[in-house]
Every structure is written in structure tokens, then in C-alpha cells.
Short mmCIF file of C-alpha atoms in Angstrom, two decimals:
data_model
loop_
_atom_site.label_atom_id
_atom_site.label_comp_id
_atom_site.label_asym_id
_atom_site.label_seq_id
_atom_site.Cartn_x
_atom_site.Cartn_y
_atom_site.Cartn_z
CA UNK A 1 -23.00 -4.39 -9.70
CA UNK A 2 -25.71 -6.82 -10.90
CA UNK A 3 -26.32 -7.08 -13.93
CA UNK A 4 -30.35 -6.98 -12.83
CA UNK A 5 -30.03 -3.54 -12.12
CA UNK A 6 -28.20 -2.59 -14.88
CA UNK A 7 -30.38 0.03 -17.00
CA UNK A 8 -30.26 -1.98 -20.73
CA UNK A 9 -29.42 1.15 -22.56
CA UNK A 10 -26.60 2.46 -25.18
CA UNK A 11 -25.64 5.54 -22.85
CA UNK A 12 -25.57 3.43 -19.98
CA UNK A 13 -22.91 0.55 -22.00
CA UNK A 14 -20.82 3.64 -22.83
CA UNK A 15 -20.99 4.86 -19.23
CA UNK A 16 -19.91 1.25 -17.56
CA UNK A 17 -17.46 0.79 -20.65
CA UNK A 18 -15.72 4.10 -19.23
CA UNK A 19 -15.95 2.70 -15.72
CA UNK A 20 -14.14 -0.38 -16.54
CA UNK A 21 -11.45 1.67 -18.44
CA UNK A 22 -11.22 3.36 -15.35
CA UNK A 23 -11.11 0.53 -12.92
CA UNK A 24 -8.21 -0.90 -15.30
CA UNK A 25 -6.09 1.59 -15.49
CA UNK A 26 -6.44 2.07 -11.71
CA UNK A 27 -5.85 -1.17 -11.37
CA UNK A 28 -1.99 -1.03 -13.65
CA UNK A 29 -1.58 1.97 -11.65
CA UNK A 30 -1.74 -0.11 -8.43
CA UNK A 31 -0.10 -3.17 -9.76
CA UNK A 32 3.14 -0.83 -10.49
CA UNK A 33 2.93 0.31 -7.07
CA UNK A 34 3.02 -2.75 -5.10
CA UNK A 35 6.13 -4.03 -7.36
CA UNK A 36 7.86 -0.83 -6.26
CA UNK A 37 6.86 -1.57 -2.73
CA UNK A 38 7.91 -5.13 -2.94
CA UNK A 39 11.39 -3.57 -4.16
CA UNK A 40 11.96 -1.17 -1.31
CA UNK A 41 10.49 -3.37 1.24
CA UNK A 42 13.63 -5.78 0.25
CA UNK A 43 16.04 -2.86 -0.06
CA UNK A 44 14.76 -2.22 3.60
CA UNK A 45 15.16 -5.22 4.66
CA UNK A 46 18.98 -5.75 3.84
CA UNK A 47 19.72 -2.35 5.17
CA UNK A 48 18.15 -3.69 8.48
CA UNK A 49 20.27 -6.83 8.13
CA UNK A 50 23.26 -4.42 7.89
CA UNK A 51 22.25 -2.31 11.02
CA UNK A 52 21.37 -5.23 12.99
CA UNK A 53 25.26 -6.28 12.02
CA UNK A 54 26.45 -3.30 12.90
CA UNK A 55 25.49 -3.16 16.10
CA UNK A 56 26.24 -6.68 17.34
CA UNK A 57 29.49 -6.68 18.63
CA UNK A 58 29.35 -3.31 20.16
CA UNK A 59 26.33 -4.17 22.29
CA UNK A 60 28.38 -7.04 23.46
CA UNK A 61 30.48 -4.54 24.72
CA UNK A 62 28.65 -2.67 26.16
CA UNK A 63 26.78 -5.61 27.52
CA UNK A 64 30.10 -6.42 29.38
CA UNK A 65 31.21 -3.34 30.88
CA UNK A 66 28.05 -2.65 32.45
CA UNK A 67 28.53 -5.97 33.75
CA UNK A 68 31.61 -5.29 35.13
CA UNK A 69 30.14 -2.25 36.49
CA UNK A 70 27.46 -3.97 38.24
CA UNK A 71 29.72 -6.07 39.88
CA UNK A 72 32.33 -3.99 40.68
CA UNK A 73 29.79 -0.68 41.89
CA UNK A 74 27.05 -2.75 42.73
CA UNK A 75 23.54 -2.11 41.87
CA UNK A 76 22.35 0.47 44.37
CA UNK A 77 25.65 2.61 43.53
CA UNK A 78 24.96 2.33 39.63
CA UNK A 79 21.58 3.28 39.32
CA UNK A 80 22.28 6.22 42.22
CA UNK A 81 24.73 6.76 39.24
CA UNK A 82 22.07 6.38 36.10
CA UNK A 83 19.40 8.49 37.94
CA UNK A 84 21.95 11.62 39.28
CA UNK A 85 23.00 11.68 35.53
CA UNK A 86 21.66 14.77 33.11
CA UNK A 87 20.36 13.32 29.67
CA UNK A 88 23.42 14.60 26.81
CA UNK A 89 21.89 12.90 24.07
CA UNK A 90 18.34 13.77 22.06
CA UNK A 91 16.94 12.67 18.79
CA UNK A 92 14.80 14.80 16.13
CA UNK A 93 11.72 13.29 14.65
CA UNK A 94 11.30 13.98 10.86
CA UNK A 95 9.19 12.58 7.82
CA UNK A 96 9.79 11.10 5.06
CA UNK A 97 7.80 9.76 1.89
CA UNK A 98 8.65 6.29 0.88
CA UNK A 99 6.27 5.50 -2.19
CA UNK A 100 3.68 7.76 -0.58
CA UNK A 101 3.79 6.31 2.76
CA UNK A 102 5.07 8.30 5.59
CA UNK A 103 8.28 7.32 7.35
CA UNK A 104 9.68 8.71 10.40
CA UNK A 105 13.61 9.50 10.50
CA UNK A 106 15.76 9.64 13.55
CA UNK A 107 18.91 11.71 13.82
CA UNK A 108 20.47 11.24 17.21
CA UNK A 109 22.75 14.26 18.24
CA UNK A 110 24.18 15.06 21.46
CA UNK A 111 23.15 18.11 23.18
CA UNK A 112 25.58 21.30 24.40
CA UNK A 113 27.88 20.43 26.53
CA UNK A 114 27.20 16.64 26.70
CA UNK A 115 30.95 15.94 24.87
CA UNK A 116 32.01 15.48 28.08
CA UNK A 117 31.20 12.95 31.04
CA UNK A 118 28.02 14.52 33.03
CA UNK A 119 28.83 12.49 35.96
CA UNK A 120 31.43 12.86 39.27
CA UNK A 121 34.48 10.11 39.35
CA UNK A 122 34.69 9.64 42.92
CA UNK A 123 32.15 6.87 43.08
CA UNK A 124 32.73 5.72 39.54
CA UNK A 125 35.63 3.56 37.63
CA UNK A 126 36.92 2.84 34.32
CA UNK A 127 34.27 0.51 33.26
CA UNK A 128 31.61 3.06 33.84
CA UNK A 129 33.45 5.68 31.56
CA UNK A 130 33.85 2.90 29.15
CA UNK A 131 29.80 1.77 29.10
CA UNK A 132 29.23 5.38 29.20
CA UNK A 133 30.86 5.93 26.04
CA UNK A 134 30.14 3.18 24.23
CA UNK A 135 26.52 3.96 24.75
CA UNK A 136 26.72 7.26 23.34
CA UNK A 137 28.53 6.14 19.83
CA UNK A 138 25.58 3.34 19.36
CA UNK A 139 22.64 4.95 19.96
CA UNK A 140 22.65 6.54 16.49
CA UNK A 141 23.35 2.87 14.87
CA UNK A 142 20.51 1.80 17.51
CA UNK A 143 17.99 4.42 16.04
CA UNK A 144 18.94 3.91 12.35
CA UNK A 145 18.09 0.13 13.09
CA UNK A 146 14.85 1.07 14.64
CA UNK A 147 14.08 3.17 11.69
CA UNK A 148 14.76 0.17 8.92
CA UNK A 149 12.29 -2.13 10.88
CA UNK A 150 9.47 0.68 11.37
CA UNK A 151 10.01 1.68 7.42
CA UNK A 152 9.36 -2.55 6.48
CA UNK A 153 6.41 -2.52 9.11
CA UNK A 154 4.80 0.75 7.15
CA UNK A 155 5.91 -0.16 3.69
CA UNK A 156 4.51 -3.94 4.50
CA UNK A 157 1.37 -2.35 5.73
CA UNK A 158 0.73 -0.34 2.93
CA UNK A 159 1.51 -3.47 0.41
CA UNK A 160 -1.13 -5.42 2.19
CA UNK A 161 -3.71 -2.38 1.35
CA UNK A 162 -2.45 -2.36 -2.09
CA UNK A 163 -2.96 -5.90 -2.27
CA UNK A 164 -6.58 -5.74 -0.97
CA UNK A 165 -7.32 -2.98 -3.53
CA UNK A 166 -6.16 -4.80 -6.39
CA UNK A 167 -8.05 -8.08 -5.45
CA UNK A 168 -10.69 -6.32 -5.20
CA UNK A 169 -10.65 -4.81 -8.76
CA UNK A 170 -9.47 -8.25 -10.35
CA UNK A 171 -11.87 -10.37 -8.97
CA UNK A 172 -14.88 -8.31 -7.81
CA UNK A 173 -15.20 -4.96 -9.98
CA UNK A 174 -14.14 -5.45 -12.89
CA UNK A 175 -15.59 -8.74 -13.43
CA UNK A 176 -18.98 -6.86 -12.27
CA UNK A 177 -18.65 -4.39 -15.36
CA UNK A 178 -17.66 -7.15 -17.92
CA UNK A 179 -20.86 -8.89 -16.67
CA UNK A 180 -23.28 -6.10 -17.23
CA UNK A 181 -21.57 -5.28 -20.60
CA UNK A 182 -22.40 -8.49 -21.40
CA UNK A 183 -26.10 -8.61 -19.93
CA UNK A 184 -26.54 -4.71 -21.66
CA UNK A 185 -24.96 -5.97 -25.21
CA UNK A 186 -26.61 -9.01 -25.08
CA UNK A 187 -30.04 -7.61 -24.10
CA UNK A 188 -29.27 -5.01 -26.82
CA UNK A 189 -29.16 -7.63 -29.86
CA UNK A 190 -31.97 -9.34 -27.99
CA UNK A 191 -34.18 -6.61 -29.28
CA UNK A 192 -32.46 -5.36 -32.05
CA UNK A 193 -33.80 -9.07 -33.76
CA UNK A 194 -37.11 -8.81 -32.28
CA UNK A 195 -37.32 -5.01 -33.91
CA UNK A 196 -35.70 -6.87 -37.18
CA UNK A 197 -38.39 -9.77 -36.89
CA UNK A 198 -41.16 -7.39 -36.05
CA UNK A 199 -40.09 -4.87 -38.82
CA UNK A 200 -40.31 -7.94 -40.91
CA UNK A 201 -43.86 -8.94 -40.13
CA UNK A 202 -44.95 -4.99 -40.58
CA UNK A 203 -43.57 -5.47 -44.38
CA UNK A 204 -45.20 -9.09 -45.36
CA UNK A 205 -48.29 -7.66 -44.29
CA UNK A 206 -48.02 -4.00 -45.93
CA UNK A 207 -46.83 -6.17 -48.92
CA UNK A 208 -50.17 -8.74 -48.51
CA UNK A 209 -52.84 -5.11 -48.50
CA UNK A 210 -50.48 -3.74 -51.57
CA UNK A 211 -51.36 -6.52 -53.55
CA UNK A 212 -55.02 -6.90 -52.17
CA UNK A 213 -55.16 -3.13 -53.32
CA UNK A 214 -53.65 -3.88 -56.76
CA UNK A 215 -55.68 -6.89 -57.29
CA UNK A 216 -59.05 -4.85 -56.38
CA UNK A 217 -58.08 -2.14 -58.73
CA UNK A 218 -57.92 -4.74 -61.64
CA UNK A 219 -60.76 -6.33 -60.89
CA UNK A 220 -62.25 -2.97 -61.24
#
């Protein structure tokens, strides 16, 4: 908003008075929000630290049984194996609001009948069982991980909009108002002394043809 275009008017420094009370407010309103973002992003961030913990040393075992399992099956009979082998395990997709930002939730479950091994033991041994298992119990810890670092990725997405908006308000918009209710109160006083000084002039010379008047009704 330049003040150039600004219309120099009373209604129109009540009007862009308003605006700026707006723009403020909007502005506290955003400047609470990104301090509550700020505080769940860290909240979301530690439970991620915890997750990531969590599943650590389990993946390391799992990491080592299907090692073994490599090695003792080899790789043609272990993927025969992974591809002969019914999915037991699925995951529902839900929403949730985090500060008005949406953030998917993963809930791992296993599916009817999948309690039990979906695979034939002839070909198989121990350490397949064991990787087998193992994988089942950590996918849930896997998914809960994945959901921390999506929810940071959102939430720190949304804080860098927030940010934007408010920089935008502090150091473009508002400024713009306080400038044109500067220019419009400015330009108002402006004229209110020219109408004083010009009032003034109107009464001198009103005063001057009085007395003229006065003086040519004596004389008469």
C-alpha cells in the first residue's frame, strides 16, 4: 500500500486504522501458533529419538538372522521363500490434527490367521522362523518411527508458512498501514492549517470592510 494512493480522507484513516488492528491481531494470533509448533515439533522430535532407540537393537537382529539365512538357504531358496509367502500383516491409514495440520497415523495389525507361520518347514530352518518373527513384532515400532519423522516434516512445513506469514505482516503490511496513517494524518493537519490560515485571512479582511463601513457611516 503506497501511501500515493492512499485516498487523504477521515473515513478512509478509520478504515486503514481497522485494517492494521486487524493485521495485528492476526499477526499475535500467528505468533502463538508458531511457538506451539516450535513446542510440538521438539516433543516430536524426542519421541522420534525414542523410536529410532527402540528399534536399534532389534533390527540388528533381525539383520543377523536373515544373514544367517542367506547363508545357510542361499539366495535363490530365500526369496523362492519371500515370494511363495501370503502377506499376514496390514496397516490402517488414519488422520490426525496436530495444530491444524493433518497427520497421518499408522496402526499395524496382523490379519486373520497370520498368528501363525504362512510358510512350509521343509525347505526352511530355525533362523528363518526367527527373522520371520522378529519382523512381525517391529514393524509396528518401524511404522510409529515413520510416523514421528513425517509429523516433524508436516509440522516443520507448516512453521516455515507461519513464518513467511508473519514476516510478511511485520515487515511489509503493517509497516504499509502505519505509513499511510501517517501520510493521511499528516496530509490531514496539512490542511486543517491552511483552512485555519485561510479562515484567518477571510476575518482580517471582513474586519478591514467592517471598519471601512463604520468609518463611512461617521463620516456621514
Amino acid at each position: 500500500m503506497s501511501s500515493r494512493r492512499v485516498t487523504a480522507t477521515k473515513i478512509e484513516l478509520i478504515k486503514i486504522r481497522r485494517s492494521m488492528q486487524v493485521a495485528k491481531m492476526v499477526h499475535k494470533i500467528l505468533d502463538d501458533k508458531r511457538e506451539v509448533l516450535l513446542k510440538k515439533i521438539d516433543e516430536m522430535i524426542e519421541e522420534a529419538n525414542k523410536a529410532r532407540d527402540d528399534i536399534w537393537s532389534p533390527l540388528a537382529e533381525i539383520y543377523s538372522a536373515v544373514y544367517t539365512s542367506y547363508m545357510s538357504l542361499g539366495t535363490t531358496t530365500l526369496e523362492s521363500i519371500s515370494d511363495s509367502t501370503p502377506s499376514v500383516m496390514e496397516t490402517d491409514v488414519n488422520v490426525r490434527r496436530i495444530v491444524d495440520v493433518k497427520i497421518p497415523t499408522l496402526t499395524v495389525k496382523t490379519r486373520e490367521g497370520g498368528q501363525h507361520l504362512s510358510y512350509g518347514f521343509i525347505e526352511t530352518n530355525a533362523s528363518v522362523d526367527k527373522a520371520s518373527k522378529l519382523i512381525k513384532n517391529m514393524l509396528p515400532a518401524v511404522c510409529k518411527a515413520a510416523e514421528y519423522e513425517n509429523a516433524i516434516f508436516s509440522l516443520a512445513k507448516e512453521l516455515e508458512k507461519t513464518q513467511k506469514l508473519i514476516n510478511a505482516l511485520e515487515f511489509i503490511i503493517i509497516p504499509q498501514y502505519q505509513d499511510a496513517v501517517y501520510f493521511i494524518k499528516a496530509t490531514l493537519e496539512e490542511r486543517e492549517r491552511e483552512e485555519f490560515v485561510r479562515i484567518k485571512k477571510v476575518k482580517v479582511v471582513l474586519d478591514k470592510k467592517k471598519l471601512a463601513e463604520a468609518e463611512a457611516v461617521s463620516r456621514s
